[in-house]
Coordinates of N, CA and C in Angstrom, one line a residue:
Chain A
Q65 N 76.0 -134.8 169.9 CA 75.3 -135.8 169.1 C 75.2 -135.4 167.7
V66 N 75.8 -136.2 166.8 CA 75.7 -136.0 165.4 C 74.3 -136.2 164.9
Q67 N 73.8 -135.3 164.0 CA 72.5 -135.5 163.4 C 72.7 -135.4 161.9
L68 N 71.9 -136.2 161.2 CA 71.9 -136.3 159.7 C 70.5 -136.0 159.2
Q69 N 70.5 -135.3 158.1 CA 69.3 -134.9 157.5 C 69.4 -135.0 155.9
E70 N 68.5 -135.9 155.4 CA 68.5 -136.0 153.9 C 67.7 -134.9 153.3
S71 N 68.0 -134.6 152.1 CA 67.3 -133.6 151.3 C 67.4 -133.9 149.8
G72 N 66.4 -133.5 149.1 CA 66.4 -133.7 147.6 C 65.0 -133.9 147.1
P73 N 64.9 -133.9 145.7 CA 63.6 -134.0 145.1 C 62.9 -135.3 145.5
G74 N 61.6 -135.2 145.8 CA 60.8 -136.4 146.1 C 60.3 -137.1 144.9
L75 N 60.4 -136.5 143.7 CA 59.9 -137.1 142.5 C 60.9 -136.9 141.4
V76 N 61.3 -138.0 140.7 CA 62.3 -138.0 139.7 C 61.7 -138.7 138.5
K77 N 61.9 -138.2 137.3 CA 61.4 -138.8 136.1 C 62.3 -140.0 135.7
P78 N 61.7 -141.0 135.1 CA 62.5 -142.1 134.6 C 63.6 -141.7 133.6
S79 N 64.7 -142.3 133.7 CA 65.9 -142.1 132.9 C 66.7 -140.9 133.4
Q80 N 66.2 -140.1 134.4 CA 66.9 -139.0 134.9 C 67.8 -139.4 136.1
T81 N 68.5 -138.4 136.7 CA 69.4 -138.7 137.8 C 68.8 -138.3 139.1
L82 N 68.8 -139.2 140.0 CA 68.3 -139.0 141.4 C 69.5 -138.4 142.2
S83 N 69.3 -137.3 142.8 CA 70.4 -136.6 143.6 C 69.9 -136.3 145.0
L84 N 70.5 -136.8 146.0 CA 70.2 -136.6 147.4 C 71.4 -136.1 148.1
T85 N 71.2 -135.2 149.1 CA 72.2 -134.7 150.0 C 71.9 -135.1 151.4
C86 N 72.9 -135.4 152.2 CA 72.8 -135.6 153.6 C 73.7 -134.6 154.3
T87 N 73.0 -133.7 155.1 CA 73.7 -132.7 155.8 C 74.0 -133.2 157.2
V88 N 75.2 -133.0 157.6 CA 75.7 -133.5 158.9 C 75.8 -132.3 159.9
S89 N 75.2 -132.4 161.0 CA 75.3 -131.3 162.0 C 75.8 -131.9 163.4
G90 N 76.4 -131.1 164.2 CA 76.9 -131.6 165.5 C 78.2 -132.3 165.4
G91 N 78.9 -132.3 164.3 CA 80.2 -132.9 164.1 C 80.7 -132.7 162.7
S92 N 82.0 -132.9 162.6 CA 82.6 -132.7 161.3 C 82.6 -134.0 160.4
I93 N 82.3 -133.8 159.1 CA 82.3 -135.0 158.2 C 83.7 -135.4 158.0
S94 N 84.7 -134.5 158.3 CA 86.1 -134.8 158.1 C 86.7 -135.6 159.2
S95 N 85.9 -135.8 160.3 CA 86.4 -136.6 161.4 C 86.9 -137.9 161.0
G96 N 88.0 -138.3 161.5 CA 88.6 -139.6 161.0 C 87.8 -140.8 161.5
G97 N 87.8 -141.9 160.7 CA 87.3 -143.1 161.1 C 85.9 -143.5 160.7
Y98 N 85.2 -142.5 160.1 CA 83.8 -142.8 159.8 C 83.5 -143.1 158.4
Y99 N 82.6 -144.0 158.1 CA 82.0 -144.2 156.8 C 80.7 -143.4 156.8
W100 N 80.4 -142.8 155.6 CA 79.2 -142.0 155.4 C 78.4 -142.8 154.4
S101 N 77.2 -143.3 154.8 CA 76.6 -144.4 154.1 C 75.2 -144.0 153.5
W102 N 74.8 -144.7 152.5 CA 73.4 -144.6 151.9 C 72.8 -146.0 151.9
I103 N 71.6 -146.1 152.4 CA 70.8 -147.3 152.5 C 69.4 -147.0 152.0
R104 N 68.8 -147.9 151.3 CA 67.5 -147.6 150.8 C 66.5 -148.8 151.2
Q105 N 65.3 -148.5 151.1 CA 64.2 -149.4 151.4 C 63.0 -149.3 150.5
H106 N 62.8 -150.3 149.6 CA 61.7 -150.2 148.7 C 60.4 -150.3 149.6
P107 N 59.3 -149.8 149.1 CA 58.1 -149.8 149.8 C 57.7 -151.2 150.3
G108 N 57.5 -151.3 151.6 CA 57.1 -152.6 152.2 C 58.2 -153.6 152.2
K109 N 59.4 -153.3 151.9 CA 60.5 -154.3 151.7 C 61.6 -154.1 152.8
G110 N 62.6 -154.9 152.7 CA 63.7 -154.8 153.6 C 64.7 -153.7 153.2
L111 N 65.8 -153.7 153.9 CA 66.9 -152.7 153.8 C 67.9 -153.2 152.7
E112 N 68.4 -152.2 151.9 CA 69.4 -152.5 150.9 C 70.5 -151.5 151.0
W113 N 71.7 -152.1 151.2 CA 72.9 -151.2 151.3 C 73.3 -150.7 150.0
I114 N 73.4 -149.4 149.8 CA 73.8 -148.8 148.5 C 75.3 -148.7 148.4
G115 N 75.9 -148.1 149.5 CA 77.3 -147.9 149.5 C 77.7 -146.9 150.5
H116 N 79.0 -146.6 150.6 CA 79.5 -145.6 151.5 C 80.8 -145.0 151.1
I117 N 81.1 -143.9 151.7 CA 82.4 -143.2 151.4 C 83.1 -143.0 152.8
F118 N 84.4 -143.4 152.8 CA 85.2 -143.2 153.9 C 85.6 -141.7 154.0
Y119 N 85.9 -141.3 155.2 CA 86.3 -139.9 155.4 C 87.4 -139.5 154.5
S120 N 88.3 -140.5 154.1 CA 89.4 -140.2 153.2 C 89.0 -140.0 151.8
G121 N 87.8 -140.4 151.5 CA 87.3 -140.3 150.1 C 87.2 -141.6 149.4
S122 N 87.6 -142.7 150.0 CA 87.4 -144.0 149.3 C 86.0 -144.4 149.3
T123 N 85.5 -145.0 148.2 CA 84.1 -145.3 148.1 C 84.0 -146.8 147.9
Y124 N 82.8 -147.3 148.3 CA 82.5 -148.7 148.1 C 81.0 -148.8 147.8
Y125 N 80.7 -149.5 146.7 CA 79.3 -149.6 146.2 C 78.8 -151.0 146.1
S126 N 77.5 -151.1 146.2 CA 76.9 -152.4 145.9 C 77.1 -152.7 144.5
P127 N 77.5 -153.9 144.1 CA 77.7 -154.3 142.7 C 76.4 -154.1 141.9
S128 N 75.3 -154.3 142.5 CA 74.0 -154.2 141.8 C 73.7 -152.8 141.3
L129 N 74.4 -151.8 142.0 CA 74.1 -150.4 141.6 C 75.4 -149.7 141.2
K130 N 76.5 -150.3 141.3 CA 77.8 -149.7 141.1 C 77.9 -148.9 139.8
S131 N 77.3 -149.4 138.7 CA 77.4 -148.7 137.4 C 76.6 -147.4 137.3
R132 N 75.7 -147.2 138.3 CA 74.8 -146.0 138.3 C 75.0 -145.1 139.5
V133 N 75.8 -145.4 140.4 CA 75.8 -144.7 141.7 C 77.2 -144.0 141.9
I134 N 77.0 -142.8 142.4 CA 78.2 -142.0 142.9 C 77.9 -141.4 144.2
I135 N 78.8 -141.7 145.2 CA 78.7 -141.1 146.5 C 79.9 -140.1 146.7
S136 N 79.6 -138.9 147.1 CA 80.7 -138.0 147.2 C 80.6 -137.2 148.5
V137 N 81.6 -136.5 148.9 CA 81.6 -135.7 150.1 C 82.0 -134.2 149.8
D138 N 81.3 -133.3 150.4 CA 81.6 -131.9 150.3 C 82.0 -131.4 151.7
T139 N 83.2 -131.4 152.0 CA 83.6 -131.0 153.4 C 83.3 -129.6 153.7
S140 N 83.3 -128.7 152.7 CA 83.1 -127.3 153.0 C 81.6 -127.1 153.5
E141 N 80.7 -127.9 153.0 CA 79.3 -127.8 153.4 C 79.0 -128.8 154.5
N142 N 79.9 -129.7 154.9 CA 79.7 -130.8 155.8 C 78.5 -131.7 155.4
Q143 N 78.6 -132.0 154.1 CA 77.5 -132.8 153.5 C 78.1 -134.0 152.7
F144 N 77.4 -135.0 152.5 CA 77.7 -136.0 151.5 C 76.5 -136.3 150.6
S145 N 76.7 -136.8 149.5 CA 75.7 -136.9 148.5 C 75.6 -138.2 147.8
L146 N 74.4 -138.5 147.2 CA 74.2 -139.7 146.5 C 73.6 -139.3 145.1
K147 N 74.2 -139.9 144.1 CA 73.6 -139.7 142.7 C 73.4 -141.1 142.1
V148 N 72.2 -141.3 141.6 CA 71.8 -142.5 140.9 C 71.4 -142.1 139.5
T149 N 72.1 -142.6 138.5 CA 71.7 -142.2 137.2 C 70.7 -143.2 136.5
S150 N 70.1 -142.8 135.5 CA 69.2 -143.6 134.7 C 68.2 -144.4 135.5
V151 N 67.5 -143.6 136.3 CA 66.6 -144.3 137.3 C 65.4 -144.8 136.6
T152 N 64.8 -145.9 137.2 CA 63.6 -146.5 136.8 C 62.7 -146.6 138.0
A153 N 61.5 -147.1 137.8 CA 60.5 -147.3 138.9 C 61.1 -148.2 140.0
A154 N 62.1 -149.0 139.6 CA 62.7 -149.9 140.6 C 63.6 -149.1 141.6
D155 N 63.8 -147.9 141.3 CA 64.6 -147.0 142.3 C 63.7 -146.3 143.2
T156 N 62.4 -146.4 143.1 CA 61.5 -145.8 144.0 C 61.7 -146.4 145.4
A157 N 62.0 -145.6 146.4 CA 62.3 -146.2 147.7 C 62.5 -145.0 148.7
M158 N 62.5 -145.4 150.0 CA 63.0 -144.5 151.0 C 64.5 -144.6 151.1
Y159 N 65.1 -143.4 151.0 CA 66.6 -143.4 151.1 C 67.0 -142.8 152.4
Y160 N 67.9 -143.6 153.1 CA 68.5 -143.1 154.3 C 70.0 -142.9 154.2
C161 N 70.4 -141.8 154.9 CA 71.9 -141.7 155.1 C 72.2 -142.0 156.5
A162 N 73.4 -142.5 156.8 CA 73.8 -142.9 158.1 C 75.3 -142.8 158.2
R163 N 75.8 -142.7 159.5 CA 77.2 -142.7 159.8 C 77.5 -144.0 160.5
D164 N 78.6 -144.6 160.0 CA 79.0 -145.8 160.7 C 80.5 -145.9 160.8
V165 N 80.9 -146.5 161.9 CA 82.3 -146.8 162.1 C 82.5 -148.3 162.1
G166 N 82.8 -148.9 161.0 CA 83.0 -150.3 161.0 C 81.8 -151.1 161.3
G167 N 80.7 -150.8 160.8 CA 79.5 -151.6 161.1 C 78.6 -151.1 162.3
N168 N 79.2 -150.1 163.0 CA 78.5 -149.5 164.1 C 77.8 -148.3 163.6
Y169 N 76.5 -148.4 163.3 CA 75.8 -147.3 162.7 C 75.2 -146.5 163.9
D170 N 75.9 -145.4 164.2 CA 75.4 -144.6 165.4 C 74.5 -143.4 165.1
S171 N 74.4 -143.1 163.9 CA 73.5 -142.0 163.5 C 72.8 -142.3 162.2
W172 N 71.5 -141.9 162.1 CA 70.7 -142.1 160.9 C 70.0 -140.8 160.6
G173 N 69.8 -140.6 159.4 CA 68.8 -139.5 159.0 C 67.4 -140.1 159.1
Q174 N 66.4 -139.3 159.0 CA 65.0 -139.7 159.1 C 64.5 -140.4 157.8
G175 N 65.3 -140.2 156.7 CA 64.9 -140.8 155.5 C 64.1 -139.9 154.6
T176 N 64.2 -140.1 153.3 CA 63.5 -139.3 152.3 C 62.9 -140.2 151.2
L177 N 61.7 -140.1 150.9 CA 61.0 -140.9 149.9 C 61.3 -140.3 148.5
V178 N 61.8 -141.2 147.7 CA 62.0 -140.8 146.3 C 61.1 -141.6 145.4
T179 N 60.2 -141.0 144.6 CA 59.4 -141.7 143.7 C 59.8 -141.5 142.3
V180 N 60.0 -142.5 141.5 CA 60.4 -142.4 140.1 C 59.1 -142.6 139.2
S181 N 58.7 -141.5 138.6 CA 57.5 -141.5 137.8 C 57.5 -140.4 136.8
S182 N 56.8 -140.6 135.7 CA 56.7 -139.5 134.7 C 55.5 -138.7 135.0
Chain B
D18 N 78.2 -162.5 146.8 CA 77.7 -161.8 147.9 C 77.3 -162.8 149.0
I19 N 77.5 -162.3 150.3 CA 77.1 -163.1 151.4 C 75.6 -163.0 151.6
Q20 N 74.9 -164.1 151.7 CA 73.5 -164.1 151.9 C 73.2 -164.2 153.4
M21 N 72.3 -163.3 153.9 CA 72.0 -163.4 155.3 C 70.5 -163.8 155.4
T22 N 70.3 -164.9 156.2 CA 68.9 -165.5 156.3 C 68.5 -165.4 157.7
Q23 N 67.4 -164.7 157.9 CA 66.8 -164.6 159.3 C 65.7 -165.6 159.5
S24 N 65.6 -166.0 160.7 CA 64.4 -166.9 161.0 C 64.0 -166.6 162.5
P25 N 62.6 -166.6 162.7 CA 61.6 -166.7 161.7 C 61.5 -165.4 160.9
S26 N 60.6 -165.4 159.9 CA 60.3 -164.1 159.2 C 59.4 -163.3 160.0
S27 N 58.6 -163.9 160.8 CA 57.7 -163.2 161.7 C 57.4 -164.1 162.9
L28 N 57.0 -163.4 164.0 CA 56.6 -164.2 165.2 C 55.6 -163.3 166.0
S29 N 54.8 -164.1 166.7 CA 53.9 -163.4 167.6 C 54.3 -163.8 169.0
A30 N 54.3 -162.8 169.8 CA 54.7 -163.0 171.2 C 54.0 -162.0 172.1
S31 N 54.0 -162.4 173.4 CA 53.3 -161.6 174.4 C 54.3 -160.8 175.2
V32 N 53.7 -159.7 175.8 CA 54.5 -158.9 176.7 C 55.1 -159.7 177.8
G33 N 56.4 -159.6 178.0 CA 57.1 -160.4 179.0 C 57.8 -161.6 178.5
D34 N 57.5 -162.0 177.3 CA 58.1 -163.2 176.7 C 59.6 -162.9 176.4
R35 N 60.4 -164.0 176.4 CA 61.7 -164.0 175.9 C 61.7 -164.3 174.4
V36 N 62.3 -163.5 173.6 CA 62.3 -163.7 172.2 C 63.7 -163.8 171.6
T37 N 63.8 -164.8 170.7 CA 65.1 -165.0 170.1 C 64.9 -165.0 168.6
I38 N 65.8 -164.3 167.9 CA 65.8 -164.2 166.4 C 67.1 -164.7 165.9
T39 N 67.1 -165.5 164.9 CA 68.3 -166.1 164.4 C 68.7 -165.5 163.0
C40 N 70.0 -165.3 162.8 CA 70.5 -164.8 161.6 C 71.7 -165.7 161.1
R41 N 71.6 -166.3 159.9 CA 72.6 -167.2 159.4 C 73.3 -166.6 158.2
A42 N 74.6 -166.6 158.2 CA 75.3 -166.1 157.0 C 75.7 -167.3 156.1
S43 N 75.7 -167.0 154.8 CA 76.1 -168.1 153.8 C 77.5 -168.5 153.9
Q44 N 78.4 -167.6 154.5 CA 79.7 -168.0 154.7 C 80.2 -167.3 156.0
G45 N 81.3 -167.7 156.5 CA 81.8 -167.1 157.8 C 82.0 -165.6 157.7
I46 N 81.6 -164.9 158.8 CA 81.8 -163.5 158.8 C 82.4 -163.1 160.1
S47 N 83.1 -164.0 160.8 CA 83.6 -163.7 162.1 C 82.6 -163.1 163.0
N48 N 82.8 -161.9 163.6 CA 81.8 -161.3 164.4 C 81.3 -160.0 163.8
Y49 N 81.5 -159.9 162.5 CA 81.1 -158.6 161.8 C 79.6 -158.6 161.5
L50 N 78.8 -158.5 162.5 CA 77.4 -158.5 162.4 C 76.7 -157.5 163.3
A51 N 75.7 -156.8 162.7 CA 75.0 -155.8 163.4 C 73.5 -156.2 163.4
W52 N 72.8 -155.7 164.4 CA 71.3 -155.8 164.5 C 70.7 -154.4 164.6
F53 N 69.5 -154.3 163.9 CA 68.8 -153.1 163.8 C 67.3 -153.4 164.2
Q54 N 66.7 -152.3 164.7 CA 65.2 -152.4 165.0 C 64.6 -151.3 164.1
Q55 N 63.5 -151.6 163.5 CA 62.8 -150.6 162.7 C 61.3 -150.6 163.0
K56 N 60.8 -149.5 163.4 CA 59.4 -149.3 163.6 C 58.7 -148.7 162.4
P57 N 57.4 -148.9 162.2 CA 56.8 -148.4 160.9 C 57.0 -146.9 160.8
G58 N 57.4 -146.5 159.6 CA 57.6 -145.1 159.3 C 58.8 -144.4 159.9
K59 N 59.6 -145.2 160.5 CA 60.8 -144.7 161.2 C 62.1 -145.2 160.6
A60 N 63.2 -144.5 160.8 CA 64.5 -145.0 160.3 C 64.9 -146.2 161.2
P61 N 65.7 -147.1 160.7 CA 66.3 -148.1 161.5 C 67.1 -147.5 162.7
K62 N 67.1 -148.3 163.7 CA 67.9 -147.9 164.9 C 68.9 -149.0 165.2
S63 N 70.1 -148.7 165.4 CA 71.2 -149.7 165.8 C 71.0 -150.2 167.2
L64 N 71.0 -151.5 167.3 CA 70.9 -152.2 168.6 C 72.3 -152.8 169.0
I65 N 72.9 -153.5 168.1 CA 74.0 -154.3 168.4 C 75.0 -154.2 167.3
Y66 N 76.3 -154.1 167.6 CA 77.3 -154.2 166.5 C 78.4 -155.2 167.0
A67 N 79.2 -155.6 166.1 CA 80.3 -156.7 166.5 C 79.6 -157.9 167.2
A68 N 78.5 -158.2 166.7 CA 77.7 -159.4 167.1 C 77.1 -159.3 168.5
S69 N 77.8 -158.7 169.4 CA 77.4 -158.7 170.8 C 77.6 -157.4 171.6
S70 N 78.1 -156.4 170.9 CA 78.3 -155.1 171.6 C 77.0 -154.3 171.5
L71 N 76.6 -153.8 172.7 CA 75.3 -153.0 172.8 C 75.6 -151.6 172.4
Q72 N 74.8 -151.1 171.4 CA 74.9 -149.7 171.0 C 74.6 -148.8 172.2
S73 N 75.3 -147.7 172.3 CA 75.1 -146.8 173.4 C 73.6 -146.4 173.5
G74 N 73.1 -146.4 174.7 CA 71.7 -146.0 175.0 C 70.7 -147.1 174.8
V75 N 71.1 -148.3 174.3 CA 70.2 -149.4 174.0 C 70.0 -150.2 175.3
P76 N 68.8 -150.5 175.7 CA 68.6 -151.2 177.0 C 69.2 -152.6 177.0
S77 N 69.6 -153.0 178.2 CA 70.3 -154.3 178.3 C 69.4 -155.5 178.1
K78 N 68.1 -155.3 177.9 CA 67.2 -156.4 177.6 C 67.6 -157.0 176.2
F79 N 68.3 -156.2 175.4 CA 68.7 -156.7 174.1 C 70.1 -157.3 174.3
S80 N 70.3 -158.4 173.7 CA 71.6 -159.0 173.7 C 71.9 -159.8 172.4
G81 N 73.1 -159.8 171.9 CA 73.5 -160.5 170.7 C 74.6 -161.5 171.0
S82 N 74.6 -162.6 170.2 CA 75.6 -163.6 170.4 C 75.9 -164.3 169.0
G83 N 77.0 -165.0 169.0 CA 77.3 -165.7 167.8 C 78.6 -165.3 167.2
S84 N 79.1 -166.2 166.3 CA 80.3 -165.9 165.5 C 80.4 -166.9 164.4
G85 N 81.0 -166.5 163.3 CA 81.1 -167.4 162.2 C 79.9 -167.3 161.3
T86 N 79.0 -168.2 161.3 CA 77.8 -168.1 160.5 C 76.5 -168.0 161.2
D87 N 76.5 -168.3 162.5 CA 75.2 -168.3 163.2 C 75.2 -167.3 164.3
F88 N 74.1 -166.5 164.3 CA 74.0 -165.4 165.3 C 72.6 -165.3 165.8
T89 N 72.4 -164.8 167.0 CA 71.1 -164.6 167.6 C 71.0 -163.2 168.2
L90 N 69.8 -162.7 168.2 CA 69.4 -161.5 168.9 C 68.3 -162.0 169.9
T91 N 68.5 -161.6 171.1 CA 67.6 -162.0 172.2 C 67.0 -160.8 172.9
I92 N 65.7 -160.8 173.0 CA 65.0 -159.7 173.9 C 64.6 -160.5 175.1
S93 N 65.1 -160.1 176.2 CA 64.9 -160.9 177.4 C 63.4 -160.8 178.0
S94 N 62.8 -159.7 177.9 CA 61.4 -159.6 178.3 C 60.8 -158.5 177.4
L95 N 60.0 -159.0 176.5 CA 59.4 -158.2 175.5 C 58.4 -157.1 176.1
Q96 N 58.6 -155.9 175.6 CA 57.8 -154.8 176.1 C 57.0 -154.3 174.9
P97 N 55.9 -153.5 175.1 CA 55.1 -153.0 174.0 C 56.0 -152.2 173.0
E98 N 57.0 -151.5 173.5 CA 57.8 -150.7 172.5 C 58.7 -151.5 171.7
D99 N 58.8 -152.8 171.9 CA 59.7 -153.7 171.2 C 59.1 -154.3 170.0
F100 N 57.8 -154.1 169.8 CA 57.1 -154.7 168.6 C 57.6 -153.9 167.4
A101 N 58.3 -154.5 166.5 CA 59.0 -153.9 165.4 C 59.5 -154.9 164.5
T102 N 60.2 -154.5 163.4 CA 60.9 -155.4 162.6 C 62.4 -155.3 162.9
Y103 N 63.1 -156.5 162.9 CA 64.5 -156.5 163.3 C 65.3 -157.0 162.1
Y104 N 66.4 -156.4 161.8 CA 67.3 -156.8 160.7 C 68.7 -157.1 161.2
C105 N 69.3 -158.1 160.6 CA 70.7 -158.2 160.8 C 71.5 -157.8 159.5
Q106 N 72.7 -157.4 159.7 CA 73.6 -157.0 158.6 C 75.0 -157.5 158.8
Q107 N 75.6 -158.1 157.7 CA 77.0 -158.4 157.8 C 77.8 -157.3 157.2
Y108 N 79.0 -157.1 157.8 CA 79.9 -156.1 157.3 C 81.3 -156.7 157.3
N109 N 81.4 -158.0 157.0 CA 82.6 -158.7 156.9 C 83.3 -158.5 155.5
S110 N 82.4 -158.5 154.5 CA 82.9 -158.3 153.1 C 81.9 -157.6 152.3
Y111 N 82.4 -156.9 151.3 CA 81.5 -156.1 150.4 C 80.9 -157.0 149.3
P112 N 79.6 -156.7 149.0 CA 78.8 -155.7 149.5 C 78.2 -156.1 150.9
W113 N 78.1 -155.1 151.7 CA 77.5 -155.4 153.0 C 76.0 -155.8 152.7
T114 N 75.5 -156.7 153.4 CA 74.2 -157.3 153.1 C 73.3 -157.4 154.4
F115 N 72.0 -157.2 154.2 CA 71.1 -157.3 155.3 C 70.3 -158.7 155.2
G116 N 69.8 -159.1 156.3 CA 68.8 -160.1 156.3 C 67.5 -159.6 155.9
Q117 N 66.5 -160.5 155.6 CA 65.2 -160.0 155.1 C 64.3 -159.4 156.1
G118 N 64.7 -159.5 157.4 CA 63.9 -159.0 158.5 C 63.0 -160.0 159.2
T119 N 62.8 -159.7 160.5 CA 61.9 -160.5 161.3 C 60.9 -159.5 162.0
K120 N 59.6 -159.7 161.7 CA 58.6 -158.9 162.2 C 58.1 -159.5 163.5
V121 N 58.2 -158.7 164.6 CA 57.7 -159.2 165.9 C 56.4 -158.5 166.2
E122 N 55.4 -159.3 166.3 CA 54.0 -158.8 166.5 C 53.4 -159.2 167.8
I123 N 52.4 -158.5 168.2 CA 51.7 -158.8 169.5 C 50.8 -160.0 169.3
K124 N 50.9 -160.9 170.3 CA 50.0 -162.1 170.3 C 48.7 -161.7 171.0

């Protein structure tokens, strides 16, 4: 059973870069056919798809965040990462990583809360 | 972007009730639709993918149907552990988008 765990700073200053890592255990991130995804949820709100990276390295981002987001994979560490640049208070949210194969999300991290504040 | 609209936004139901939640896409998405359950303070949990395929380990009281633009999630007999917020998501075209959620509360 694959398990995912998010990690990273819980507090980021405005205009700085939010950096999160999702560590994958119980399986290889290089396994074919999977998308490695980031999804966020603003406090008290619904889910927002940020983007994902295919095991081959292809990335797909939400247009609303595309200019500020990078998702990457580190196969040596069995991790994938999210970077959001130039953050504002509107980026304060719970961030989830997940694995999906064509819309079938079979594994989720527990989520990590990131607050943007000075 | 494809807009996903769920109805109702919230509902009150009793244990044992049959509950149906609707999700409508702003354009056709074939069967590229997933359903999730989220309880307070927890990560979402996958229930259904490909509109009607049950995620492994999910009880058969959950079922999904639909194709094109109109989809439903049905809980055949509501149990206390089913009180939660439910979301649909389309993955037919980028960006993948979620519905706004349906909160199922105890009557």
